[in-house]
mmCIF file of C-alpha atoms in Angstrom:
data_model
loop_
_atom_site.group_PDB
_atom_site.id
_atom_site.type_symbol
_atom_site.label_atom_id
_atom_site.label_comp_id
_atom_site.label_asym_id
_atom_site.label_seq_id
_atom_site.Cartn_x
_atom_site.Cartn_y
_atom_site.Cartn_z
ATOM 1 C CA UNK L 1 64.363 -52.004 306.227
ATOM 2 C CA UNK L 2 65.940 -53.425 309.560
ATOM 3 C CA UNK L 3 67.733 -51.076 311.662
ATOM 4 C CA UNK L 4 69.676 -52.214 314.921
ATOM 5 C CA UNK L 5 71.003 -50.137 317.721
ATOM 6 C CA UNK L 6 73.450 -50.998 320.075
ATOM 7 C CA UNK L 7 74.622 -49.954 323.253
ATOM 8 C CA UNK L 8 77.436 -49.201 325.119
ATOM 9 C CA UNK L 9 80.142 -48.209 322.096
ATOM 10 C CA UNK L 10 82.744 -49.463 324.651
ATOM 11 C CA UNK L 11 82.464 -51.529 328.209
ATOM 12 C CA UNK L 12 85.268 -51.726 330.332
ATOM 13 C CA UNK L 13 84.896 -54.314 333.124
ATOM 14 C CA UNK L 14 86.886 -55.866 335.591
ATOM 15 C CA UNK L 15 87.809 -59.644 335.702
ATOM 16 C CA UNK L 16 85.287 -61.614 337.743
ATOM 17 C CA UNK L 17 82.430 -58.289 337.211
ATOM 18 C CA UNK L 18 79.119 -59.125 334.544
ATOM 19 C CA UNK L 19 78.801 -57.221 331.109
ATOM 20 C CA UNK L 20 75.447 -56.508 329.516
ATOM 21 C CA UNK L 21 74.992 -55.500 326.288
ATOM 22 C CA UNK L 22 72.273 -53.886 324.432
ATOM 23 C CA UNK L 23 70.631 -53.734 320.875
ATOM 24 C CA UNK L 24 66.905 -52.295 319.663
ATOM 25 C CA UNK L 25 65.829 -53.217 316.271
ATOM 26 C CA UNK L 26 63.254 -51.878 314.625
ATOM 27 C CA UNK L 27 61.737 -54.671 312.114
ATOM 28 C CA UNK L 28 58.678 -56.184 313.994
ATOM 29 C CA UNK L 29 59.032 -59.847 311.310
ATOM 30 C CA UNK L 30 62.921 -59.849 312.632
ATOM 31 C CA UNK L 31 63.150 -63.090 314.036
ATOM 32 C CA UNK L 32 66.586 -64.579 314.418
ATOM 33 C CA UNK L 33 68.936 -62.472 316.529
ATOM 34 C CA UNK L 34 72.626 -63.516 316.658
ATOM 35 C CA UNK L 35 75.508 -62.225 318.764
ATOM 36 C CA UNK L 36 79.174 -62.526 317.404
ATOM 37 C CA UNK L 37 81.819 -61.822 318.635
ATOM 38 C CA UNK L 38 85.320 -60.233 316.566
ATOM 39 C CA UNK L 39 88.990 -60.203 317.505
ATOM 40 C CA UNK L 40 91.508 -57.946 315.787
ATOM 41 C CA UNK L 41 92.000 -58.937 312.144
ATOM 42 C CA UNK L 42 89.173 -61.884 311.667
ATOM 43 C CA UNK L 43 85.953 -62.288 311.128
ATOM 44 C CA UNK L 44 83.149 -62.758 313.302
ATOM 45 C CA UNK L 45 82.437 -66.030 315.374
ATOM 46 C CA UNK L 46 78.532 -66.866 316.638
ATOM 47 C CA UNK L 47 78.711 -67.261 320.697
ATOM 48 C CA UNK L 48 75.156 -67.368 320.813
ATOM 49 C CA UNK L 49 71.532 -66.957 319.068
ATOM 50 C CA UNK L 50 68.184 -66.805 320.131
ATOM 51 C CA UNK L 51 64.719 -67.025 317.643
ATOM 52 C CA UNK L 52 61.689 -65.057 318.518
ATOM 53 C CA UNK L 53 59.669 -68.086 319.996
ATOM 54 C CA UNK L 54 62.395 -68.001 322.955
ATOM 55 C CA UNK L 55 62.333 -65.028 325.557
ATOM 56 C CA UNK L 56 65.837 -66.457 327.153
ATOM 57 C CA UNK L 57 68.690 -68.475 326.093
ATOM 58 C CA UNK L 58 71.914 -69.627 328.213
ATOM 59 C CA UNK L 59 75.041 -71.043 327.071
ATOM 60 C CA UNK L 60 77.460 -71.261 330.354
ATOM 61 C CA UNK L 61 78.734 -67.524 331.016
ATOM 62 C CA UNK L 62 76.596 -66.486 327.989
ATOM 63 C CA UNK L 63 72.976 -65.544 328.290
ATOM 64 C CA UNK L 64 70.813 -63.640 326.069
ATOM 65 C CA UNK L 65 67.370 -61.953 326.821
ATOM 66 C CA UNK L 66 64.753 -61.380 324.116
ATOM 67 C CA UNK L 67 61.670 -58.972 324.421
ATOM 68 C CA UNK L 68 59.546 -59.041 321.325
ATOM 69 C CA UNK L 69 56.936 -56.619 322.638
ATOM 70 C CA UNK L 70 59.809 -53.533 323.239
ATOM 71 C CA UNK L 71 62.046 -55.252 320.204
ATOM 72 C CA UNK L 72 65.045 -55.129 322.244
ATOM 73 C CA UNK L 73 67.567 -57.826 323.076
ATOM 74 C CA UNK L 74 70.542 -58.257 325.209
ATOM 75 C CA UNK L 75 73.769 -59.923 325.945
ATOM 76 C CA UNK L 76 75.099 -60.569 329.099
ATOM 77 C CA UNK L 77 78.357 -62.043 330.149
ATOM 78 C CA UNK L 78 79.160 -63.216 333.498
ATOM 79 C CA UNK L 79 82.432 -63.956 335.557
ATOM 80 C CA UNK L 80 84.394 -62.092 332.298
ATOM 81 C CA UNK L 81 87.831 -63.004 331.496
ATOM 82 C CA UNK L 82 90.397 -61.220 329.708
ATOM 83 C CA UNK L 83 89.970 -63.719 326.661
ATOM 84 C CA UNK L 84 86.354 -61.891 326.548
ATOM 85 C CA UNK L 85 88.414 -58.821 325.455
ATOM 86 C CA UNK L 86 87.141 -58.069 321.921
ATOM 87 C CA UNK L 87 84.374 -56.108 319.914
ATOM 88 C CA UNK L 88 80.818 -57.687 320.338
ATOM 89 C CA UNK L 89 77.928 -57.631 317.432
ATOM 90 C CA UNK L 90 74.372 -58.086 317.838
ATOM 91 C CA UNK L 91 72.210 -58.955 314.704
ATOM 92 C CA UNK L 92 68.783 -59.641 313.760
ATOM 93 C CA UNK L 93 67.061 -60.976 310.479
ATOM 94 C CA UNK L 94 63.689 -62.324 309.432
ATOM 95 C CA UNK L 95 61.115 -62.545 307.626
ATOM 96 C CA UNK L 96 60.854 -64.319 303.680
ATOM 97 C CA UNK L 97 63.642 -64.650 301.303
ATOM 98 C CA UNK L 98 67.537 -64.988 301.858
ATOM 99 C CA UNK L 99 67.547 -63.178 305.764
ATOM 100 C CA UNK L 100 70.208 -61.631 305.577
ATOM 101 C CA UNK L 101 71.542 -59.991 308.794
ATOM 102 C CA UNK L 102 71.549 -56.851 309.514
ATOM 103 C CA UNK L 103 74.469 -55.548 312.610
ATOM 104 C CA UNK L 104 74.279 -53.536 315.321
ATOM 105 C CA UNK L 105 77.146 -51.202 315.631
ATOM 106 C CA UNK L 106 79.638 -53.007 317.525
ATOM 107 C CA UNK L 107 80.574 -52.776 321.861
ATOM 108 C CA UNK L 108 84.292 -53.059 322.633
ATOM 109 C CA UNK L 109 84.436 -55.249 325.759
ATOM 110 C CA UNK L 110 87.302 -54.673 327.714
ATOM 111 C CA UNK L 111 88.349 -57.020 330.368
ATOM 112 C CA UNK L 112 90.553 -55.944 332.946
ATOM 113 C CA UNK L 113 92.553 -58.203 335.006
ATOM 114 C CA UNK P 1 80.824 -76.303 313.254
ATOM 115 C CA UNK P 2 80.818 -75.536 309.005
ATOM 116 C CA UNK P 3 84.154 -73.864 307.582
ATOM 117 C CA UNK P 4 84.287 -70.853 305.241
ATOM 118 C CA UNK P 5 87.593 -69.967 304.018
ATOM 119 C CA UNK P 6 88.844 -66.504 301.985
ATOM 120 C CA UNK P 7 91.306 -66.149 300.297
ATOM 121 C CA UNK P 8 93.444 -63.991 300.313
ATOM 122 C CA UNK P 9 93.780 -63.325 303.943
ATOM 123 C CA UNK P 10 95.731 -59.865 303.220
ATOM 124 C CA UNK P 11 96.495 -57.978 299.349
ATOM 125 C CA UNK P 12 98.272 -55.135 298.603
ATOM 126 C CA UNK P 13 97.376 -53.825 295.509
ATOM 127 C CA UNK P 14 98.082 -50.491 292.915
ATOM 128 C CA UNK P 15 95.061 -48.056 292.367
ATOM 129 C CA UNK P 16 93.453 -48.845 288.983
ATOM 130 C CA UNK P 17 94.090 -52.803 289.350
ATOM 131 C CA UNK P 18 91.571 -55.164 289.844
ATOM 132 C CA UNK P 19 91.340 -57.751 293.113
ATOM 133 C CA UNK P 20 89.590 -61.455 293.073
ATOM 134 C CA UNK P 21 88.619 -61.891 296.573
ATOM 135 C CA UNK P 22 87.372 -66.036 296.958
ATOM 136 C CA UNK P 23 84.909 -67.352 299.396
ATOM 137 C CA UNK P 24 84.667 -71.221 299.481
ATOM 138 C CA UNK P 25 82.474 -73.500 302.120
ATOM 139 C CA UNK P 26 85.184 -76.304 302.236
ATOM 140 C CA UNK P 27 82.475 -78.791 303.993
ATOM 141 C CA UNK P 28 79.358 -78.184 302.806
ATOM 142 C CA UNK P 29 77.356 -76.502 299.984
ATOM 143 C CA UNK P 30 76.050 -73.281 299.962
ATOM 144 C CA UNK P 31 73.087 -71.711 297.755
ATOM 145 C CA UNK P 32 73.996 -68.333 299.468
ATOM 146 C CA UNK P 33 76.992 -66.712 300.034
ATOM 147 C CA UNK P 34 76.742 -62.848 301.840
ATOM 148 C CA UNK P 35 79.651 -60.499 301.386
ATOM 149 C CA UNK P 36 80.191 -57.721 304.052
ATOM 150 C CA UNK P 37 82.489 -54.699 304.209
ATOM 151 C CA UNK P 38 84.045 -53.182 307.573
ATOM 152 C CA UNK P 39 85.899 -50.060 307.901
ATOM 153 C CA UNK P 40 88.350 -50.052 311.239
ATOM 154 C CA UNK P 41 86.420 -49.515 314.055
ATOM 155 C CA UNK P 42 82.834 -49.628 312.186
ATOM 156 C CA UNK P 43 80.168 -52.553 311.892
ATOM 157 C CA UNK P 44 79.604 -54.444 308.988
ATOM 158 C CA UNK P 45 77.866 -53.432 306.224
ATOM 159 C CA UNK P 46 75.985 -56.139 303.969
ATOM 160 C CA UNK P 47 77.134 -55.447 300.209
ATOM 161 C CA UNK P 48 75.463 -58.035 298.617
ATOM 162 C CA UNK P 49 73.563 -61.062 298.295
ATOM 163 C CA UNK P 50 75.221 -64.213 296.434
ATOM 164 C CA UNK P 51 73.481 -66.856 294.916
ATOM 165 C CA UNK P 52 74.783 -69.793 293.045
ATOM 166 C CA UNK P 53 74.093 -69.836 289.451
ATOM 167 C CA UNK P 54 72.056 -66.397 289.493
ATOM 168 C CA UNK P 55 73.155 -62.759 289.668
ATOM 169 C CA UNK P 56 73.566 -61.244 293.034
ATOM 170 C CA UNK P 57 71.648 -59.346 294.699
ATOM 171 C CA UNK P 58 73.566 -55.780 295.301
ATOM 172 C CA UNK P 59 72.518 -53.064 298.740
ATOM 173 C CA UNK P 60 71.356 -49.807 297.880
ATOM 174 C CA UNK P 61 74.683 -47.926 297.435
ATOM 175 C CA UNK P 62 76.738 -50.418 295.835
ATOM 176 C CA UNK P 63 78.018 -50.165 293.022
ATOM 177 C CA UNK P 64 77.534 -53.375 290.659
ATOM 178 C CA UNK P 65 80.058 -53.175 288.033
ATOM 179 C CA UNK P 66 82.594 -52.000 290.674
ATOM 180 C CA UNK P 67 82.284 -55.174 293.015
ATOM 181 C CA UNK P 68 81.381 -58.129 290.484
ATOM 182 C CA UNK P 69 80.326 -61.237 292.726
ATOM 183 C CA UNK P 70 80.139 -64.649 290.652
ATOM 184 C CA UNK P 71 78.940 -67.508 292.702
ATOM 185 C CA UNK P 72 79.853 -70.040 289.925
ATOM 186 C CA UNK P 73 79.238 -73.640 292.443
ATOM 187 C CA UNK P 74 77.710 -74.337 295.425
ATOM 188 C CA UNK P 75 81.021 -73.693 297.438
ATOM 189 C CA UNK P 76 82.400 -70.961 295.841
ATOM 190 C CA UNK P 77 81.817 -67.315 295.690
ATOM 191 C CA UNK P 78 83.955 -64.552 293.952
ATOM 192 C CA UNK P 79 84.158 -60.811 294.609
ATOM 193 C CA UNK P 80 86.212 -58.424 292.122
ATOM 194 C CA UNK P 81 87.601 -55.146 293.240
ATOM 195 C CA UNK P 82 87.759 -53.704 289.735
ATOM 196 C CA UNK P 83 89.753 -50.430 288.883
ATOM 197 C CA UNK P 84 90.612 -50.432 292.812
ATOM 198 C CA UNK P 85 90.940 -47.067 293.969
ATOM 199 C CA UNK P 86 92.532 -45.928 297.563
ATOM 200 C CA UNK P 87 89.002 -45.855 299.191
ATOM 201 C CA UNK P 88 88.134 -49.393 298.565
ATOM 202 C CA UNK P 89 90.431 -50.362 301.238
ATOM 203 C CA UNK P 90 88.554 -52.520 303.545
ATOM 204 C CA UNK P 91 88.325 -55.603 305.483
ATOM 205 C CA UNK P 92 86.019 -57.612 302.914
ATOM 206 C CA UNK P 93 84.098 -60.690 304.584
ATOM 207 C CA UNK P 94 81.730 -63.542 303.317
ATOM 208 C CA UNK P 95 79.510 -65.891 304.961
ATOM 209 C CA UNK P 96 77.446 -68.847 304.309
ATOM 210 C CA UNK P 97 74.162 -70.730 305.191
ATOM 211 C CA UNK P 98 74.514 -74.918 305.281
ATOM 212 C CA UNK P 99 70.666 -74.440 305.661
ATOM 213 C CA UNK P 100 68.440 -71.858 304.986
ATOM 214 C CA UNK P 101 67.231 -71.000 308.697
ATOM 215 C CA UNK P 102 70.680 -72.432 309.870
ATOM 216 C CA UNK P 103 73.344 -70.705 311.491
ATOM 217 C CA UNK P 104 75.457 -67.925 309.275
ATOM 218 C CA UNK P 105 79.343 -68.882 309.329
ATOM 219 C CA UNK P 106 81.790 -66.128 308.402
ATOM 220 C CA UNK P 107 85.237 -66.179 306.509
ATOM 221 C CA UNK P 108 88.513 -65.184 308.302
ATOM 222 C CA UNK P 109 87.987 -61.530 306.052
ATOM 223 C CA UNK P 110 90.562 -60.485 303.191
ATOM 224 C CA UNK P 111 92.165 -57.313 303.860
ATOM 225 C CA UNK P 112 92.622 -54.670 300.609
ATOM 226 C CA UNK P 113 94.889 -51.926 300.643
ATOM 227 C CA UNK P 114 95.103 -50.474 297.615
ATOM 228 C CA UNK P 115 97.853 -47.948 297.125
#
């Protein structure tokens, strides 16, 4: 099945600097790759996706990158905030039936004023 | 964007006692409902598949008669702690598909302690 790596554990940067995160998977018929992102005590909320026909995606301070050939996609986050302050999760899914998602292992972001 | 509400958001519980953890879409229908666990500081781990009107689809690991998911309409979905035990406290979370390549929404989570 699906495996996804991700990478750092934990990011400390400070206000104003660009984060970039990592993930690997290993499923070549993944095809949908989701970031979320979690605050203490709820559940996870989409910032942004991106779908194997796409190599880049932007959404205003949000960006991710998509290599199918290495299987490896990133988040990046420019002029951070403090709101940006919480635990990040990359995903990825394909292929038939019900996708479900399978998650990386999480990046605290911490943003320092 | 689509709504998926749990209920409840927090439950205390005794060890041996079982927990009804609910999952609705409030506005729109869903064939398949997903329910995760997270430990503190951990990802989150898919325990099963739900699908309306069918028997779910349980991850390698899980035990089936220990976490009974009915998905009974096509907005809600159950999960049952049964005979709750100290280690089954967990941050439980659903989600939900409007469409079947569409965007997954997530639930708030329910958090068990069981004492």
């Amino acid at each position: 099945g699906e495996n996804v790596e991700q990478h750092p554990s934990t990011l400390s940067v400070q206000e104003g600097d660009s984060a970039v995160i990592k993930c690997t998977y290993s499923d070549s018929a993944s095809n949908y790759f989701p970031w979320y992102k979690q605050e203490l005590g709820k559940g996870p909320q989409l910032i942004i996706d991106i779908r194997s026909n796409v190599g880049e995606k932007k959404d205003q301070r949000i960006a991710v990158t998509l290599n199918k050939t290495a299987k490896h996609f990133s988040l990046h986050i420019t002029e951070t905030q403090p709101e940006d302050s919480a635990v990040y999760f990359c995903a990825a899914s394909g292929g038939a039936g019900f996708q479900k998602l399978v998650f990386g292992t999480g990046t605290r972001l911490l943003v320092s004023p | 964007g689509a709504v998926v509400s749990q209920h409840p958001s927090r439950v205390i519980c005794k060890s041996g006692t079982s927990v009804k953890i609910e999952c609705r879409s409030l506005d729109f229908q869903a064939t398949t409902m997903f329910w995760y666990r997270q430990f503190p500081k951990q990802s989150l781990m898919l325990m099963a598949t739900s699908n309306e009107g069918s028997k779910a689809t349980y991850e390698q690991g899980v035990e089936k008669d220990k976490f009974l998911i009915n998905h009974a309409s096509l907005t809600l979905s159950t999960l049952t702690v049964t005979s709750a035990h100290p280690e089954d406290s967990s941050f439980y979370i659903c989600s939900a598909r409007d469409r079947p390549d569409g965007e997954l929404f997530f639930g708030e989570g329910s958090r068990l302690t069981v004492l």
